PDB file of C-alpha atoms and ligand atoms in Angstrom:
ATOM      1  CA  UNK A   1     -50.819  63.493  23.958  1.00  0.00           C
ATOM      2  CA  UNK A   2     -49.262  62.368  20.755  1.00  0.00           C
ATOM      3  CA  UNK A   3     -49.703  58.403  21.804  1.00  0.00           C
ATOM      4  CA  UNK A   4     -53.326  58.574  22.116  1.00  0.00           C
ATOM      5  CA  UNK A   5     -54.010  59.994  18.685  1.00  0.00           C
ATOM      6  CA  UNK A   6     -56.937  58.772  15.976  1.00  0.00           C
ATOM      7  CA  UNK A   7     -57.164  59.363  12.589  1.00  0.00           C
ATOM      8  CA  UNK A   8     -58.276  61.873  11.152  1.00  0.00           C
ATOM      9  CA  UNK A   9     -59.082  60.043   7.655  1.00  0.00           C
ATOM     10  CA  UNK A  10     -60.836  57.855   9.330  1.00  0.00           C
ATOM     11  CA  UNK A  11     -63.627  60.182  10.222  1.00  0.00           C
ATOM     12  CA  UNK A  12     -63.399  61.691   6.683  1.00  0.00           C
ATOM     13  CA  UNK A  13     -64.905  58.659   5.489  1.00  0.00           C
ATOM     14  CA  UNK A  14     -67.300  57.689   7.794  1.00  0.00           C
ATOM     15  CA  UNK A  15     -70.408  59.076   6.313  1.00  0.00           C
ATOM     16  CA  UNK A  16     -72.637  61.978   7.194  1.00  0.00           C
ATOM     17  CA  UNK A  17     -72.868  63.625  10.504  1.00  0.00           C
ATOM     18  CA  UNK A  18     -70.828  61.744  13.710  1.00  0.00           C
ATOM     19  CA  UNK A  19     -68.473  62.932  15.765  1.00  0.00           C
ATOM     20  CA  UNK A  20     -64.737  64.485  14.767  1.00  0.00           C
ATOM     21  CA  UNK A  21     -62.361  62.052  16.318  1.00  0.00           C
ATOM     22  CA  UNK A  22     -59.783  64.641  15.723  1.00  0.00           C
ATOM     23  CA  UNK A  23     -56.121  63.930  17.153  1.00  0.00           C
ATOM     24  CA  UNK A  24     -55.714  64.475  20.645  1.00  0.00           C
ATOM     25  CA  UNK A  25     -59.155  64.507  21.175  1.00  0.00           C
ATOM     26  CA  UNK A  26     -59.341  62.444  23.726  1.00  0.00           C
ATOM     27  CA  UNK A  27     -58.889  64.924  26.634  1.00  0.00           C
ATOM     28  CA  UNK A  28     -61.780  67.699  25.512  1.00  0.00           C
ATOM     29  CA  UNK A  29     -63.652  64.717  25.156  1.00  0.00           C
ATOM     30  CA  UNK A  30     -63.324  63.400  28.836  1.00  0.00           C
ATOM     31  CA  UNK A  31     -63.613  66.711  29.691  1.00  0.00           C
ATOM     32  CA  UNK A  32     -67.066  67.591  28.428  1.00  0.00           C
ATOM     33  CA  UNK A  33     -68.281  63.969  29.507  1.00  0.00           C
ATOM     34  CA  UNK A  34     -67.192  64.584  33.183  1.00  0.00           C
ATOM     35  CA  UNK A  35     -68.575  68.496  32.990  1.00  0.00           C
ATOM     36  CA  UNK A  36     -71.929  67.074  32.161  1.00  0.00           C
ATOM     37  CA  UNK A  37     -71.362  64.341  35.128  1.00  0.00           C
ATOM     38  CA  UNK A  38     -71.173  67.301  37.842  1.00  0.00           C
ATOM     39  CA  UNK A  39     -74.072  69.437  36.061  1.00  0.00           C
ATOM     40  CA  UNK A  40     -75.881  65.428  36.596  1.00  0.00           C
ATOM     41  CA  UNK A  41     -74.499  64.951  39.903  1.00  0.00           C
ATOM     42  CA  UNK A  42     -73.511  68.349  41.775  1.00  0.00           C
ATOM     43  CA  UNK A  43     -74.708  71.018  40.013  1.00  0.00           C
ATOM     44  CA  UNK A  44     -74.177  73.256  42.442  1.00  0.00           C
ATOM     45  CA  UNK A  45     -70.016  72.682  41.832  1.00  0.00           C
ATOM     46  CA  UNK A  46     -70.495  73.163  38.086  1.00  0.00           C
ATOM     47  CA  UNK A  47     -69.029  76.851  37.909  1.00  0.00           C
ATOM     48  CA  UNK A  48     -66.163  75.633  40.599  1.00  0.00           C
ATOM     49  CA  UNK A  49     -65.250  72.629  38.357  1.00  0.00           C
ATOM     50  CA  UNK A  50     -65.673  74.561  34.733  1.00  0.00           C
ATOM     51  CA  UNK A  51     -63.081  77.194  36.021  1.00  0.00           C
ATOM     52  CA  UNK A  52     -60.785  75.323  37.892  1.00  0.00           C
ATOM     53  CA  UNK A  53     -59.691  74.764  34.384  1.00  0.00           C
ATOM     54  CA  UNK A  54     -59.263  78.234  33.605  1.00  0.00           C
ATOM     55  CA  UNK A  55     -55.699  78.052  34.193  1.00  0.00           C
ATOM     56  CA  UNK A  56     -55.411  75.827  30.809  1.00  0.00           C
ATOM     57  CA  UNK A  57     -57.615  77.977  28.746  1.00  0.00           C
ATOM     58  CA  UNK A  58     -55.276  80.059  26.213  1.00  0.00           C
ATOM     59  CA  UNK A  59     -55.795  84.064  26.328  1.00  0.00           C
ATOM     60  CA  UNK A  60     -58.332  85.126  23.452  1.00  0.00           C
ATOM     61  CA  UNK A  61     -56.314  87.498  21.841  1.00  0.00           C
ATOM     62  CA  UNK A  62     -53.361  85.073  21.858  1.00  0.00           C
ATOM     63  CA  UNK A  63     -51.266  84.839  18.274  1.00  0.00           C
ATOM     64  CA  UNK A  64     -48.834  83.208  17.403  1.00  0.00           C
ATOM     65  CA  UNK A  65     -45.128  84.343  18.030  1.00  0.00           C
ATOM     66  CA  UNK A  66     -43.004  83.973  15.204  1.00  0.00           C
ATOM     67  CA  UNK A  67     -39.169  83.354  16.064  1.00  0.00           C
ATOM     68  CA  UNK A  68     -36.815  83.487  13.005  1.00  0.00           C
ATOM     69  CA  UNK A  69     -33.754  82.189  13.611  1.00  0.00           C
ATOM     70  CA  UNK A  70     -34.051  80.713  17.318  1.00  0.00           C
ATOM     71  CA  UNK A  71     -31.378  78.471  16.619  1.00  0.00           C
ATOM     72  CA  UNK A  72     -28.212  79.967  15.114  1.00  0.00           C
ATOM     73  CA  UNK A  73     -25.715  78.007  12.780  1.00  0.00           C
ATOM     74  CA  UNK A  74     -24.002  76.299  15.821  1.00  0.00           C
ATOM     75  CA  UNK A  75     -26.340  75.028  17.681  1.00  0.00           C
ATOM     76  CA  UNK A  76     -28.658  73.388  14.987  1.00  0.00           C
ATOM     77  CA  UNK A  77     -25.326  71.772  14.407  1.00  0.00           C
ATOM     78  CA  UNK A  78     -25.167  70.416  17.567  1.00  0.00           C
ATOM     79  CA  UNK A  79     -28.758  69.436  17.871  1.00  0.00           C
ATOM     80  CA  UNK A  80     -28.600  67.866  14.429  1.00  0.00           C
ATOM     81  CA  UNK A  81     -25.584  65.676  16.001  1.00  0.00           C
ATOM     82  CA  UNK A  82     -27.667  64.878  18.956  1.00  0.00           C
ATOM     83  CA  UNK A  83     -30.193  63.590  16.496  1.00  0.00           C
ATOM     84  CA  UNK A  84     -27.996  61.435  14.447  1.00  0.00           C
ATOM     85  CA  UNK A  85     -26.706  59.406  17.888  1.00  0.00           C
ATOM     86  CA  UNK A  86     -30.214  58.532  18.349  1.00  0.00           C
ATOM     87  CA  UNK A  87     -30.533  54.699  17.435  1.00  0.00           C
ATOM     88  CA  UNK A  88     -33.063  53.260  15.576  1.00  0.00           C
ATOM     89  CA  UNK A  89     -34.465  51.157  17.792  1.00  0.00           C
ATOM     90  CA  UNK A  90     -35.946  54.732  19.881  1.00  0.00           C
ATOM     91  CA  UNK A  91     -38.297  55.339  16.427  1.00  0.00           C
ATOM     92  CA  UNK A  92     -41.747  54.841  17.061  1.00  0.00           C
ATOM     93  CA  UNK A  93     -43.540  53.944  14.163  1.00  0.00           C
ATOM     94  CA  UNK A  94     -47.320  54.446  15.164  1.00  0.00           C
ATOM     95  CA  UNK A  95     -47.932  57.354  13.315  1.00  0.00           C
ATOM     96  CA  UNK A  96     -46.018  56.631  10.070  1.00  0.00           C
ATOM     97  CA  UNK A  97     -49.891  55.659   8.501  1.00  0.00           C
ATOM     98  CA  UNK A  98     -51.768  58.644   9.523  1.00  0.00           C
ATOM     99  CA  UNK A  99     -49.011  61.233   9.914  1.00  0.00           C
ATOM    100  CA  UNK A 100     -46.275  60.094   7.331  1.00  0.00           C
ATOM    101  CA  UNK A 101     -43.998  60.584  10.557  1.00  0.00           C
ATOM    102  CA  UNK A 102     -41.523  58.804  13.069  1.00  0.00           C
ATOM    103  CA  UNK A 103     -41.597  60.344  16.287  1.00  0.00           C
ATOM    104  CA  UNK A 104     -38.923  59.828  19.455  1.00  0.00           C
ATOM    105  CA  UNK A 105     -40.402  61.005  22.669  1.00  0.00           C
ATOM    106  CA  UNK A 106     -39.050  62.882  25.042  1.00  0.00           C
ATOM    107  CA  UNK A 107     -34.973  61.834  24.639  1.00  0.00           C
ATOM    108  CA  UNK A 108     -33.145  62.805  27.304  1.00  0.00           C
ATOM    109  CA  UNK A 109     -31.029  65.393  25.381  1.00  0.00           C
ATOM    110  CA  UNK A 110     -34.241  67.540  23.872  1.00  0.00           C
ATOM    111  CA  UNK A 111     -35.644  67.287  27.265  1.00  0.00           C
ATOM    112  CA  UNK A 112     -32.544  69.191  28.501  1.00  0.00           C
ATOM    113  CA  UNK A 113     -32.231  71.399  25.993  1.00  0.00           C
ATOM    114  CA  UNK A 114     -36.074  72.134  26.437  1.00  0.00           C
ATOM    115  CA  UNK A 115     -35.059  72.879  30.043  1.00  0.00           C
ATOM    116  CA  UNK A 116     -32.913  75.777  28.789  1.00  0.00           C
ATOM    117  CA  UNK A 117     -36.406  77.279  27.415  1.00  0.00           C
ATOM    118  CA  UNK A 118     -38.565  77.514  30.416  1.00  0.00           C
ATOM    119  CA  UNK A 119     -38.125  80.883  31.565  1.00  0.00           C
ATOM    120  CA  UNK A 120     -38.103  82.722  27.988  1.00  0.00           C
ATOM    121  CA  UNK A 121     -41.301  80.702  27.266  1.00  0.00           C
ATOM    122  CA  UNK A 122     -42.436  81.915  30.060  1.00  0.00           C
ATOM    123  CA  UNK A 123     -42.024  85.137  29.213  1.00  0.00           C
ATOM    124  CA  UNK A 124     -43.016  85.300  25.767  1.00  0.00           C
ATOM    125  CA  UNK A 125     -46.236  83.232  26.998  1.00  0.00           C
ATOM    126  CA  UNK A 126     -47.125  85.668  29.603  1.00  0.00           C
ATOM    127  CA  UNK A 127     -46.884  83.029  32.538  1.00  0.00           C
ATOM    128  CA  UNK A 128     -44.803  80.468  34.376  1.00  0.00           C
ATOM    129  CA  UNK A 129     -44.497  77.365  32.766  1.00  0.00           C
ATOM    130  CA  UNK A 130     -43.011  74.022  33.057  1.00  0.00           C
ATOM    131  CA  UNK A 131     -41.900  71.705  31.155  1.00  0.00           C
ATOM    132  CA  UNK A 132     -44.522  69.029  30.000  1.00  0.00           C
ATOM    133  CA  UNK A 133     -42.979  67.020  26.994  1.00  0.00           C
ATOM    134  CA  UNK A 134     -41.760  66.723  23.764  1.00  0.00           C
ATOM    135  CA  UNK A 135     -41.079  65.152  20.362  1.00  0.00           C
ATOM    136  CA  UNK A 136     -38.714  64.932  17.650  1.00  0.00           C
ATOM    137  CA  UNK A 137     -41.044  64.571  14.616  1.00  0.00           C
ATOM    138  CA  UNK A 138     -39.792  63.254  10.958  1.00  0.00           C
ATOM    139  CA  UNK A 139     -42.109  63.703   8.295  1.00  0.00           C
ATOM    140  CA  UNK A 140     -41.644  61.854   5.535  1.00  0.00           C
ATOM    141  CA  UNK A 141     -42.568  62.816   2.092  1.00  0.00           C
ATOM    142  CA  UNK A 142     -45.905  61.176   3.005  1.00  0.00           C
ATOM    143  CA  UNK A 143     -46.302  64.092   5.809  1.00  0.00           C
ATOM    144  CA  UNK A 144     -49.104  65.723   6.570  1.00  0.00           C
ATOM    145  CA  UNK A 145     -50.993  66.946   9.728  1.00  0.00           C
ATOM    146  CA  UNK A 146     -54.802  67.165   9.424  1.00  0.00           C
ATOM    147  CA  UNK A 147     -57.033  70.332  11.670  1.00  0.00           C
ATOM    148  CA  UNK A 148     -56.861  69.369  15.189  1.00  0.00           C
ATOM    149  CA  UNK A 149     -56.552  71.093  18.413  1.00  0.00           C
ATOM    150  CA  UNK A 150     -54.301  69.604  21.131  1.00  0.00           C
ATOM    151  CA  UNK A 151     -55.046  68.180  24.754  1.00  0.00           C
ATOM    152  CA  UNK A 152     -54.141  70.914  27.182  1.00  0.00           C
ATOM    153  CA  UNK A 153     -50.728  69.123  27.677  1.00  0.00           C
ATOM    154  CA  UNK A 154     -49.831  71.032  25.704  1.00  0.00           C
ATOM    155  CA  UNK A 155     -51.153  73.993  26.611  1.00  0.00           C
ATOM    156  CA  UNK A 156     -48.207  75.846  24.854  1.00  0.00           C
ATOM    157  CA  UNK A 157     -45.849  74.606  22.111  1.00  0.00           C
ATOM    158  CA  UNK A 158     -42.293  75.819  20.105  1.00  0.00           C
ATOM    159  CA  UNK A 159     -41.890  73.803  17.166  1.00  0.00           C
ATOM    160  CA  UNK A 160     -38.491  73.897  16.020  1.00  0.00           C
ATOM    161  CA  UNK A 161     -37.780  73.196  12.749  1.00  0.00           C
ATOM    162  CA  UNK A 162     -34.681  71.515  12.277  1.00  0.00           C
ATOM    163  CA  UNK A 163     -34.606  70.804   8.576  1.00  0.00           C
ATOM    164  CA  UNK A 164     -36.076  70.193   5.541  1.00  0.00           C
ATOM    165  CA  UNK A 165     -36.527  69.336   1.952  1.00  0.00           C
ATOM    166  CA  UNK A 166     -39.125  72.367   1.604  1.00  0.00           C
ATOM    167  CA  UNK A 167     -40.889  74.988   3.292  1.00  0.00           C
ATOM    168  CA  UNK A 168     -43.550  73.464   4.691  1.00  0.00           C
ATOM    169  CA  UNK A 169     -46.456  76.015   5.831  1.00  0.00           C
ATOM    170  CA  UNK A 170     -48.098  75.396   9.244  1.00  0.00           C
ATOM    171  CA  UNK A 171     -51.513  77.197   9.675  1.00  0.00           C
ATOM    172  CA  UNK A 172     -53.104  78.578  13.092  1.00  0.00           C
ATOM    173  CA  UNK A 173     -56.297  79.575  13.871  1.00  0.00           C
ATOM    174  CA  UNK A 174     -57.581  82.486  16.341  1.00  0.00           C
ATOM    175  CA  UNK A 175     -58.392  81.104  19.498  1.00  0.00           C
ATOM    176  CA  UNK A 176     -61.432  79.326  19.959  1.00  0.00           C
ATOM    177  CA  UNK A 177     -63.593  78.207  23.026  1.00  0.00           C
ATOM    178  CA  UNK A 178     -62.771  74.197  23.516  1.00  0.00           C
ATOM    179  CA  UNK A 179     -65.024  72.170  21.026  1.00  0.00           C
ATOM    180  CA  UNK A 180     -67.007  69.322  22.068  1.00  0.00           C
ATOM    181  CA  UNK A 181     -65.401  65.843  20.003  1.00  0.00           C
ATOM    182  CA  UNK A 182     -68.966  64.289  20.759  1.00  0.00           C
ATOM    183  CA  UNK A 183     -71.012  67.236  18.656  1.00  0.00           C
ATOM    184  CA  UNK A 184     -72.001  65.676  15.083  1.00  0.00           C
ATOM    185  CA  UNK A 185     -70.291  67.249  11.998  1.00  0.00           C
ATOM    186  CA  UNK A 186     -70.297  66.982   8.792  1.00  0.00           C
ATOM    187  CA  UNK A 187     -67.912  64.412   6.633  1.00  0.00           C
ATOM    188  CA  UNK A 188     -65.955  67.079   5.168  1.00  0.00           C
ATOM    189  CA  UNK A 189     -65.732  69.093   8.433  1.00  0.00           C
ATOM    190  CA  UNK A 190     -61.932  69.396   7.786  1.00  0.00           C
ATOM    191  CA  UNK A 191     -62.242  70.868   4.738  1.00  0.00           C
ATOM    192  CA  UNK A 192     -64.981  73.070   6.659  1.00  0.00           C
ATOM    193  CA  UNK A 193     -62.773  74.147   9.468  1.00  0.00           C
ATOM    194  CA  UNK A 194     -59.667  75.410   6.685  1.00  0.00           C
ATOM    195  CA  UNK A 195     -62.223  77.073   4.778  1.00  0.00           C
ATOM    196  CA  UNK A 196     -64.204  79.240   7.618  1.00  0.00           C
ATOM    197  CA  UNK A 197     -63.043  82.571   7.090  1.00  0.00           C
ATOM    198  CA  UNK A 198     -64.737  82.899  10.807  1.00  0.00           C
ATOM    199  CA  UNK A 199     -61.593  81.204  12.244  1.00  0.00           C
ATOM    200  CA  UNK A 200     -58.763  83.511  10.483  1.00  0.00           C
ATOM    201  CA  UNK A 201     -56.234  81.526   9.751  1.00  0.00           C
ATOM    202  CA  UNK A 202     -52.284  82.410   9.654  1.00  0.00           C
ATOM    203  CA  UNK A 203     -49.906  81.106   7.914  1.00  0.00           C
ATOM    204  CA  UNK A 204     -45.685  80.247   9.689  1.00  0.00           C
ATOM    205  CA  UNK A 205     -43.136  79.504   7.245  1.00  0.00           C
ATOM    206  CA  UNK A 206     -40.472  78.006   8.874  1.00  0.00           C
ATOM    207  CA  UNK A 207     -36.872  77.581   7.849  1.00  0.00           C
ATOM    208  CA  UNK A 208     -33.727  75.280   9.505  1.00  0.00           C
ATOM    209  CA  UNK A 209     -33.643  77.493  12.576  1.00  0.00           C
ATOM    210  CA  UNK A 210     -36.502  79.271  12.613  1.00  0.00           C
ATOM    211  CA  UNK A 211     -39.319  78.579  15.340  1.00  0.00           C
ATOM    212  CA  UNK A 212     -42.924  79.360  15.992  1.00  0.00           C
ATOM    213  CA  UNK A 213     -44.594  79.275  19.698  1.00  0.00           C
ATOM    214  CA  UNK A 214     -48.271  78.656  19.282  1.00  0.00           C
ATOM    215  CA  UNK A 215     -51.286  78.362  21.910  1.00  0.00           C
ATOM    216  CA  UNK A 216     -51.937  74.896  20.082  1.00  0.00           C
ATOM    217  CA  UNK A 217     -55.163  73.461  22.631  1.00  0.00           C
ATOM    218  CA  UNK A 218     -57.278  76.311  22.012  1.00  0.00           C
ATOM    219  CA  UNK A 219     -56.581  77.086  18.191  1.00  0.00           C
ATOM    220  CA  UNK A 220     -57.027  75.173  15.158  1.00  0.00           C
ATOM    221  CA  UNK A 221     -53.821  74.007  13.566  1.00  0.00           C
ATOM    222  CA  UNK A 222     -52.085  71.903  10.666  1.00  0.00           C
ATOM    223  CA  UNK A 223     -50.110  71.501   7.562  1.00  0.00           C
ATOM    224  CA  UNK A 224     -52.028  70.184   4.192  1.00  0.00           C
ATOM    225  CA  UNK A 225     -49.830  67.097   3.002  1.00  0.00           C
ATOM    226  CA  UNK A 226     -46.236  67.300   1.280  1.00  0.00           C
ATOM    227  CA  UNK A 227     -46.531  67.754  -2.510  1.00  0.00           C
ATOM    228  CA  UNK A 228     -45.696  64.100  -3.277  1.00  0.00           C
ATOM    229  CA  UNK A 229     -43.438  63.085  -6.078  1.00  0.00           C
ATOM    230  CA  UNK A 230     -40.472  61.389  -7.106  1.00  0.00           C
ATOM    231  CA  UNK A 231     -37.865  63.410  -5.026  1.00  0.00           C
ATOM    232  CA  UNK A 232     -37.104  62.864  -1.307  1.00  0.00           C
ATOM    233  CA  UNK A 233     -39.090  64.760   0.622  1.00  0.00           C
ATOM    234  CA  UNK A 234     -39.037  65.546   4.440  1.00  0.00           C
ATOM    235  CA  UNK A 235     -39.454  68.063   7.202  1.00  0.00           C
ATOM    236  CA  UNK A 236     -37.414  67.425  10.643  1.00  0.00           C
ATOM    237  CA  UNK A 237     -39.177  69.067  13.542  1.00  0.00           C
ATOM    238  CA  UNK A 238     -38.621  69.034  17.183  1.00  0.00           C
ATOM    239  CA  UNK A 239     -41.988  70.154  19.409  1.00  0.00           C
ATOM    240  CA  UNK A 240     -41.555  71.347  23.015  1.00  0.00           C
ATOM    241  CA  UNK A 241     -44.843  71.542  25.164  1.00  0.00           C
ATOM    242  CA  UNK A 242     -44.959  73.348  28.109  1.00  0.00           C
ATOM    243  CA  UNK A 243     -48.129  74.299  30.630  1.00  0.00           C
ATOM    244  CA  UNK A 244     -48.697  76.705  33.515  1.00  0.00           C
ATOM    245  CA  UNK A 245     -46.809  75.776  36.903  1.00  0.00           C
ATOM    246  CA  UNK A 246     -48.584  73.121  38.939  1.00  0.00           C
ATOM    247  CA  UNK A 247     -51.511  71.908  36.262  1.00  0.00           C
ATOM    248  CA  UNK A 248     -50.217  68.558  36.229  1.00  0.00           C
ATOM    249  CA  UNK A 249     -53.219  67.271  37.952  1.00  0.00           C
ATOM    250  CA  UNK A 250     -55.241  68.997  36.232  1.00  0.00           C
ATOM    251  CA  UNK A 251     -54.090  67.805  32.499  1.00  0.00           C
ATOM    252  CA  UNK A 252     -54.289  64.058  33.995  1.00  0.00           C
ATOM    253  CA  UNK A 253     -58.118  63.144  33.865  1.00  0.00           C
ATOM    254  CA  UNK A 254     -58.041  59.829  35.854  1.00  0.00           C
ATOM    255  CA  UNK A 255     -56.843  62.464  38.941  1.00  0.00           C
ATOM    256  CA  UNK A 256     -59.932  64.322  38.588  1.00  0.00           C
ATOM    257  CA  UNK A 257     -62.217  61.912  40.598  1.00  0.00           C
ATOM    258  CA  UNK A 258     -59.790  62.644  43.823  1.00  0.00           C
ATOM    259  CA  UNK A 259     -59.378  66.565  43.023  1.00  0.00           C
ATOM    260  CA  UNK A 260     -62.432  67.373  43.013  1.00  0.00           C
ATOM    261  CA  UNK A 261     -64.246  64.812  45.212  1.00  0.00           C
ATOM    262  CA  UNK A 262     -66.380  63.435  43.038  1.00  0.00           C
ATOM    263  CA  UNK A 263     -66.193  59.815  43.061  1.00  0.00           C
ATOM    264  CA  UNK A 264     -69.173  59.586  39.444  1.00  0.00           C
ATOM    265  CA  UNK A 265     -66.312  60.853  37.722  1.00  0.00           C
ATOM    266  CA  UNK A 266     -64.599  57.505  37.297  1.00  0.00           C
ATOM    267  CA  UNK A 267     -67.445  57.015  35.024  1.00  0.00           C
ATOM    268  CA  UNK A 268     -65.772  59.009  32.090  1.00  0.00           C
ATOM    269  CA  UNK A 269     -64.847  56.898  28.858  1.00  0.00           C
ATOM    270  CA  UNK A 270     -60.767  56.726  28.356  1.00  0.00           C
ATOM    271  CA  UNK A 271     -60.800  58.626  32.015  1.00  0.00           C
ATOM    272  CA  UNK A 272     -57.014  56.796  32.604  1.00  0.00           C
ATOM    273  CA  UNK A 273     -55.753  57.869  29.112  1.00  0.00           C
ATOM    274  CA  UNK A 274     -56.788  61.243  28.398  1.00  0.00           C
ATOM    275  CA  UNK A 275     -53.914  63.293  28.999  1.00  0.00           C
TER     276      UNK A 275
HETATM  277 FE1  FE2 B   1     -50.971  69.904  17.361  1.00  0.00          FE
END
């Protein structure tokens, strides 16, 4: 999730072919380390182990589901109140560098109002879900969000935009099978991914209100930065992520050693943090 991120920039200086430490990496990266463990190991449990993760995989044909006006007048009042009575101290400040954001996890009051969500998401997702967390996110007018794909945490997400200084696009790609972080690519692979007409983008323009629910661990996603300039500039968004019924063990890798019986598993790198 969110706390585990690297930069993206980082990698867009670091020179000719090496791996994409893309944010929220970390998980497809554990996970391809401990598939190649049991093909080492137990082969004979490979096909078990790939497909018990099935369940996280997002439906090919999967788009995302524009919601105009999810919030009426009234209630992004009230959630804009909420917001205010949140002190300062509950800001964290870790991604101000590479996002230009402040970010408040999980506060009690989205989490219930994310509550009131489960069974429409459900719905419009084509499965139960639960909830799994979520994040107020406040882009400054250094705000930007470089290609990533996110850990199956969040398997599904609504972002919420709650307001705004401009119309700030958001753009998905089609679903795609889960890339491998440790493959080599190129420095500009970025760049690459916006540009491959292979991966046909779309575009969500959100206003105050409006919504988007997107399949965000199996597609390419992300806004180019905020024009700059003299003016304020900011974009107020609240993320809900929510994942199939009873995955929880699944999305936590440092469980996977005792789910599956396979103690060589304990050998993945970042097995404890990649969630
Ligand atoms: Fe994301």
């Amino acid at each position: 999730m969110a706390d585990t991120m690297t930069d993206g920039a980082q990698v867009e200086q670091a020179g000719n072919a090496a791996p994409a430490r893309w944010y929220d990496a970390d998980w497809l990266r554990a996970w391809h380390e401990a598939r190649s463990i049991v093909a080492r190991v137990c082969p004979g449990r490979l096909d078990e182990f790939v497909h018990a993760f099935d369940v996280l995989r997002t439906p090919a044909d999967f788009r995302p589901l524009r919601l105009p006006g999810l919030f009426g007048a009234e209630e992004l009042a009230a959630l804009r109140r909420s917001i205010r009575g949140i002190p300062q101290a509950a800001f964290e400040m870790h991604e101000a560098a590479t996002f230009g954001r402040f970010v408040v996890h999980d506060h009690p009051e989205m989490t219930a109002l994310q509550r009131t969500f489960v069974d429409r998401v459900g719905e419009w997702v084509g499965e139960p879900v639960e909830i799994s967390y979520n994040f107020l996110s406040f882009y400054t007018r250094m705000g930007v969000c470089r290609p990533h794909i996110d850990a199956p945490s969040a398997k599904w997400t609504l972002d919420i935009c709650i307001d705004q200084s401009d119309v700030w696009p958001i753009h998905f790609s089609k679903v795609v099978p889960w890339p491998d972080p440790h493959a080599p690519r190129a420095a500009d692979w970025a760049d690459a991914i916006k540009r491959d007409p292979a991966l046909d983008f779309q575009t969500a323009l959100l206003s105050p209100g409006d919504a988007v629910l997107f399949g965000g661990s199996s597609a390419w996603h992300y806004r180019d930065p905020l024009p700059g300039g003299d003016r304020r500039q900011f974009c107020d968004l609240l993320f809900m992520h929510f994942v199939p019924v009873g995955t929880v063990p699944l999305l936590r890798a440092g469980d996977w050693p005792e789910l599956f019986g396979i103690p060589e598993l304990q050998d993945v790198p970042g097995l404890d943090t990649a969630y």
